[in-house]
mmCIF file of C-alpha atoms in Angstrom:
data_model
loop_
_atom_site.group_PDB
_atom_site.id
_atom_site.type_symbol
_atom_site.label_atom_id
_atom_site.label_comp_id
_atom_site.label_asym_id
_atom_site.label_seq_id
_atom_site.Cartn_x
_atom_site.Cartn_y
_atom_site.Cartn_z
ATOM 1 C CA MET A 1 -13.546 -1.537 -15.578
ATOM 2 C CA PRO A 2 -9.935 -2.294 -16.407
ATOM 3 C CA THR A 3 -8.651 -5.830 -16.391
ATOM 4 C CA PRO A 4 -5.286 -6.071 -14.634
ATOM 5 C CA LYS A 5 -2.496 -7.625 -16.633
ATOM 6 C CA VAL A 6 -1.315 -11.067 -15.631
ATOM 7 C CA GLY A 7 1.560 -10.884 -13.147
ATOM 8 C CA LEU A 8 2.159 -11.428 -9.505
ATOM 9 C CA ALA A 9 -1.036 -12.270 -7.692
ATOM 10 C CA LYS A 10 -0.569 -9.728 -4.896
ATOM 11 C CA GLN A 11 -0.746 -6.667 -7.136
ATOM 12 C CA HIS A 12 -3.461 -8.218 -9.298
ATOM 13 C CA THR A 13 -5.539 -9.058 -6.200
ATOM 14 C CA CYS A 14 -5.277 -5.501 -4.849
ATOM 15 C CA HIS A 15 -6.113 -4.015 -8.252
ATOM 16 C CA ALA A 16 -9.066 -6.314 -8.970
ATOM 17 C CA THR A 17 -10.502 -6.016 -5.456
ATOM 18 C CA GLY A 18 -10.268 -2.230 -5.582
ATOM 19 C CA CYS A 19 -11.974 -2.075 -8.980
ATOM 20 C CA CYS A 20 -14.763 -4.428 -7.848
ATOM 21 C CA LEU A 21 -15.424 -2.441 -4.667
ATOM 22 C CA ALA A 22 -15.444 0.825 -6.653
ATOM 23 C CA GLU A 23 -17.860 -0.657 -9.170
ATOM 24 C CA LEU A 24 -20.160 -1.607 -6.268
ATOM 25 C CA GLY A 25 -20.224 2.080 -5.290
ATOM 26 C CA TYR A 26 -17.714 2.073 -2.445
ATOM 27 C CA SER A 27 -15.138 4.836 -2.218
ATOM 28 C CA VAL A 28 -11.756 3.106 -2.484
ATOM 29 C CA LEU A 29 -8.180 4.288 -2.048
ATOM 30 C CA LEU A 30 -5.335 2.117 -3.276
ATOM 31 C CA VAL A 31 -1.897 2.771 -1.777
ATOM 32 C CA ASP A 32 1.026 1.459 -3.792
ATOM 33 C CA LEU A 33 3.854 0.543 -1.417
ATOM 34 C CA ASP A 34 5.784 -1.450 -3.990
ATOM 35 C CA HIS A 35 8.669 0.638 -5.322
ATOM 36 C CA GLN A 36 8.275 -1.015 -8.742
ATOM 37 C CA GLY A 37 4.989 0.899 -9.029
ATOM 38 C CA ASN A 38 3.170 -1.677 -11.148
ATOM 39 C CA LEU A 39 -0.179 -0.929 -9.510
ATOM 40 C CA SER A 40 0.383 2.767 -10.205
ATOM 41 C CA ASP A 41 1.267 2.062 -13.843
ATOM 42 C CA ASP A 42 -1.748 -0.187 -14.334
ATOM 43 C CA LEU A 43 -4.038 2.570 -13.093
ATOM 44 C CA GLY A 44 -2.549 5.285 -15.293
ATOM 45 C CA ARG A 45 -0.434 6.879 -12.581
ATOM 46 C CA GLY A 46 3.126 5.716 -13.165
ATOM 47 C CA ASP A 47 4.726 9.107 -13.847
ATOM 48 C CA GLU A 48 3.328 11.424 -11.186
ATOM 49 C CA ASP A 49 5.439 14.182 -9.637
ATOM 50 C CA TYR A 50 4.294 13.311 -6.121
ATOM 51 C CA THR A 51 4.163 9.776 -4.731
ATOM 52 C CA ILE A 52 4.055 7.909 -1.436
ATOM 53 C CA THR A 53 7.818 8.469 -1.285
ATOM 54 C CA ASP A 54 7.144 12.124 -0.457
ATOM 55 C CA LEU A 55 5.387 11.065 2.736
ATOM 56 C CA PHE A 56 8.330 8.910 3.845
ATOM 57 C CA GLU A 57 10.745 11.752 3.018
ATOM 58 C CA ASN A 58 8.672 14.178 5.094
ATOM 59 C CA PRO A 59 6.123 12.607 7.475
ATOM 60 C CA LYS A 60 4.273 15.952 7.744
ATOM 61 C CA TYR A 61 3.756 16.097 3.966
ATOM 62 C CA ASP A 62 0.241 17.007 2.805
ATOM 63 C CA THR A 63 -0.966 13.536 1.842
ATOM 64 C CA ASN A 64 -3.919 15.030 -0.049
ATOM 65 C CA THR A 65 -1.527 16.062 -2.841
ATOM 66 C CA LEU A 66 -0.543 12.396 -3.301
ATOM 67 C CA VAL A 67 -4.059 11.174 -4.156
ATOM 68 C CA TYR A 68 -4.933 10.838 -7.837
ATOM 69 C CA PRO A 69 -8.019 9.417 -9.527
ATOM 70 C CA ALA A 70 -7.334 5.999 -11.024
ATOM 71 C CA LEU A 71 -7.471 5.906 -14.811
ATOM 72 C CA PHE A 72 -8.327 3.378 -17.484
ATOM 73 C CA ASN A 73 -7.588 4.431 -21.068
ATOM 74 C CA ASN A 74 -7.119 7.984 -19.743
ATOM 75 C CA GLU A 75 -10.636 8.042 -18.292
ATOM 76 C CA VAL A 76 -11.302 8.378 -14.569
ATOM 77 C CA ILE A 77 -12.538 5.265 -12.800
ATOM 78 C CA SER A 78 -15.391 6.326 -10.523
ATOM 79 C CA ASN A 79 -14.888 5.819 -6.782
ATOM 80 C CA LEU A 80 -11.259 4.694 -7.171
ATOM 81 C CA ASP A 81 -8.234 6.772 -6.172
ATOM 82 C CA ILE A 82 -4.576 5.847 -5.851
ATOM 83 C CA ILE A 83 -1.498 7.041 -4.048
ATOM 84 C CA PRO A 84 1.221 5.965 -6.483
ATOM 85 C CA ALA A 85 4.730 4.697 -5.797
ATOM 86 C CA ASP A 86 8.011 5.063 -7.605
ATOM 87 C CA ILE A 87 11.470 3.530 -7.477
ATOM 88 C CA THR A 88 12.765 6.052 -4.920
ATOM 89 C CA LEU A 89 10.539 4.495 -2.244
ATOM 90 C CA ALA A 90 13.032 1.662 -1.730
ATOM 91 C CA VAL A 91 15.767 4.090 -0.678
ATOM 92 C CA GLU A 92 13.577 6.566 1.189
ATOM 93 C CA ALA A 93 11.907 3.898 3.339
ATOM 94 C CA ARG A 94 15.360 3.050 4.686
ATOM 95 C CA SER A 95 16.325 6.660 5.360
ATOM 96 C CA ALA A 96 13.003 7.324 7.150
ATOM 97 C CA GLU A 97 14.337 5.167 9.991
ATOM 98 C CA ARG A 98 15.712 8.411 11.435
ATOM 99 C CA TYR A 99 12.273 9.712 12.365
ATOM 100 C CA ARG A 100 11.112 9.332 15.940
ATOM 101 C CA HIS A 101 7.576 8.262 14.996
ATOM 102 C CA ARG A 102 8.704 6.265 11.964
ATOM 103 C CA LEU A 103 6.184 3.465 12.515
ATOM 104 C CA GLN A 104 3.272 5.916 12.339
ATOM 105 C CA ILE A 105 4.194 7.687 9.101
ATOM 106 C CA LEU A 106 1.554 5.963 6.980
ATOM 107 C CA GLU A 107 -1.149 6.021 9.661
ATOM 108 C CA ASP A 108 -0.645 9.733 10.324
ATOM 109 C CA GLY A 109 -0.501 10.512 6.600
ATOM 110 C CA LEU A 110 -3.723 8.668 5.835
ATOM 111 C CA ALA A 111 -5.436 10.295 8.829
ATOM 112 C CA ARG A 112 -4.796 13.716 7.234
ATOM 113 C CA LEU A 113 -6.753 12.877 4.081
ATOM 114 C CA LYS A 114 -9.674 15.224 3.513
ATOM 115 C CA LYS A 115 -11.677 12.613 1.633
ATOM 116 C CA GLU A 116 -13.048 9.617 3.516
ATOM 117 C CA TYR A 117 -12.833 6.149 2.027
ATOM 118 C CA ASP A 118 -14.895 3.041 2.643
ATOM 119 C CA PHE A 119 -11.855 0.900 1.908
ATOM 120 C CA ILE A 120 -8.117 1.517 1.778
ATOM 121 C CA LEU A 121 -6.185 -1.277 0.094
ATOM 122 C CA ILE A 122 -2.400 -1.360 0.309
ATOM 123 C CA ASP A 123 -0.258 -3.181 -2.237
ATOM 124 C CA CYS A 124 2.948 -4.220 -0.470
ATOM 125 C CA ARG A 125 6.157 -5.479 -1.972
ATOM 126 C CA PRO A 126 7.321 -8.956 -0.974
ATOM 127 C CA ALA A 127 9.917 -7.781 1.548
ATOM 128 C CA ILE A 128 9.813 -6.206 4.977
ATOM 129 C CA ASP A 129 10.987 -2.620 5.280
ATOM 130 C CA LEU A 130 9.757 0.447 7.155
ATOM 131 C CA SER A 131 6.950 1.181 4.682
ATOM 132 C CA ILE A 132 5.644 -2.389 4.953
ATOM 133 C CA GLU A 133 5.874 -2.313 8.756
ATOM 134 C CA ASN A 134 3.794 0.883 8.635
ATOM 135 C CA ALA A 135 1.170 -0.928 6.544
ATOM 136 C CA PHE A 136 1.041 -3.974 8.828
ATOM 137 C CA LEU A 137 0.551 -1.782 11.889
ATOM 138 C CA ILE A 138 -2.616 -0.167 10.544
ATOM 139 C CA THR A 139 -4.170 -3.041 8.656
ATOM 140 C CA ASP A 140 -7.285 -4.893 9.703
ATOM 141 C CA LEU A 141 -6.851 -7.724 7.217
ATOM 142 C CA VAL A 142 -3.902 -9.214 5.346
ATOM 143 C CA VAL A 143 -4.473 -11.095 2.100
ATOM 144 C CA VAL A 144 -1.509 -13.107 0.848
ATOM 145 C CA PRO A 145 -1.935 -14.829 -2.512
ATOM 146 C CA VAL A 146 0.381 -17.834 -2.556
ATOM 147 C CA ASP A 147 1.154 -20.966 -4.535
ATOM 148 C CA MET A 148 0.340 -24.059 -2.547
ATOM 149 C CA ASP A 149 3.770 -25.633 -2.351
ATOM 150 C CA ARG A 150 5.734 -26.446 0.778
ATOM 151 C CA ARG A 151 8.157 -23.501 0.590
ATOM 152 C CA ALA A 152 5.399 -20.980 -0.059
ATOM 153 C CA THR A 153 3.226 -22.182 2.801
ATOM 154 C CA LYS A 154 6.250 -22.081 5.156
ATOM 155 C CA GLY A 155 6.788 -18.511 4.009
ATOM 156 C CA ILE A 156 3.223 -17.635 5.035
ATOM 157 C CA SER A 157 3.847 -18.984 8.528
ATOM 158 C CA ASP A 158 7.033 -16.908 8.769
ATOM 159 C CA LEU A 159 5.205 -13.818 7.493
ATOM 160 C CA PHE A 160 2.499 -14.094 10.149
ATOM 161 C CA GLU A 161 5.185 -14.404 12.839
ATOM 162 C CA VAL A 162 6.663 -11.143 11.553
ATOM 163 C CA ILE A 163 3.223 -9.485 11.521
ATOM 164 C CA ASN A 164 2.567 -10.645 15.094
ATOM 165 C CA GLU A 165 5.882 -9.155 16.154
ATOM 166 C CA ILE A 166 5.241 -5.859 14.352
ATOM 167 C CA LYS A 167 1.689 -5.545 15.692
ATOM 168 C CA ARG A 168 2.848 -6.766 19.119
ATOM 169 C CA THR A 169 -0.046 -9.159 19.400
ATOM 170 C CA GLU A 170 -0.243 -12.735 20.511
ATOM 171 C CA LYS A 171 -2.120 -13.711 17.397
ATOM 172 C CA PHE A 172 -2.946 -11.686 14.337
ATOM 173 C CA ASP A 173 -6.208 -12.877 12.808
ATOM 174 C CA SER A 174 -4.987 -14.837 9.827
#
């Protein structure tokens, strides 16, 4: 199994958790929603022709063409697939605001996958845009790695307020 490089804890946590679940025999899909695409790069998929951006450009896009096996040293990692991201996601997520069902783009796209997964893990960038709102709406669990200083813990409180607003719930299980 690959060892993620040291960096921001959010991407590392998604990567490591996905690899561990795959090693345990679960079928895992990682979705890279960070336009920097570090998760994609780390799993050998940084230069693909088709990425999650294609789904936000065209919500009816065949999501199955976006799924690639994760790689380590050019070898396939069993049970681990990825939908990669690229830099164009930052712009396209903004322009997807024009779609009527814009908050269901990711949910609808993932529902069209032919392969079933035991776990779908989504690596989100540290900002709120349409793609991140899509992720929050369909998630069952949010994991937020954070330094334990006053500003960071205040940021967590603010984030959960945003999630509650997006999910339109009184209290998101945090």
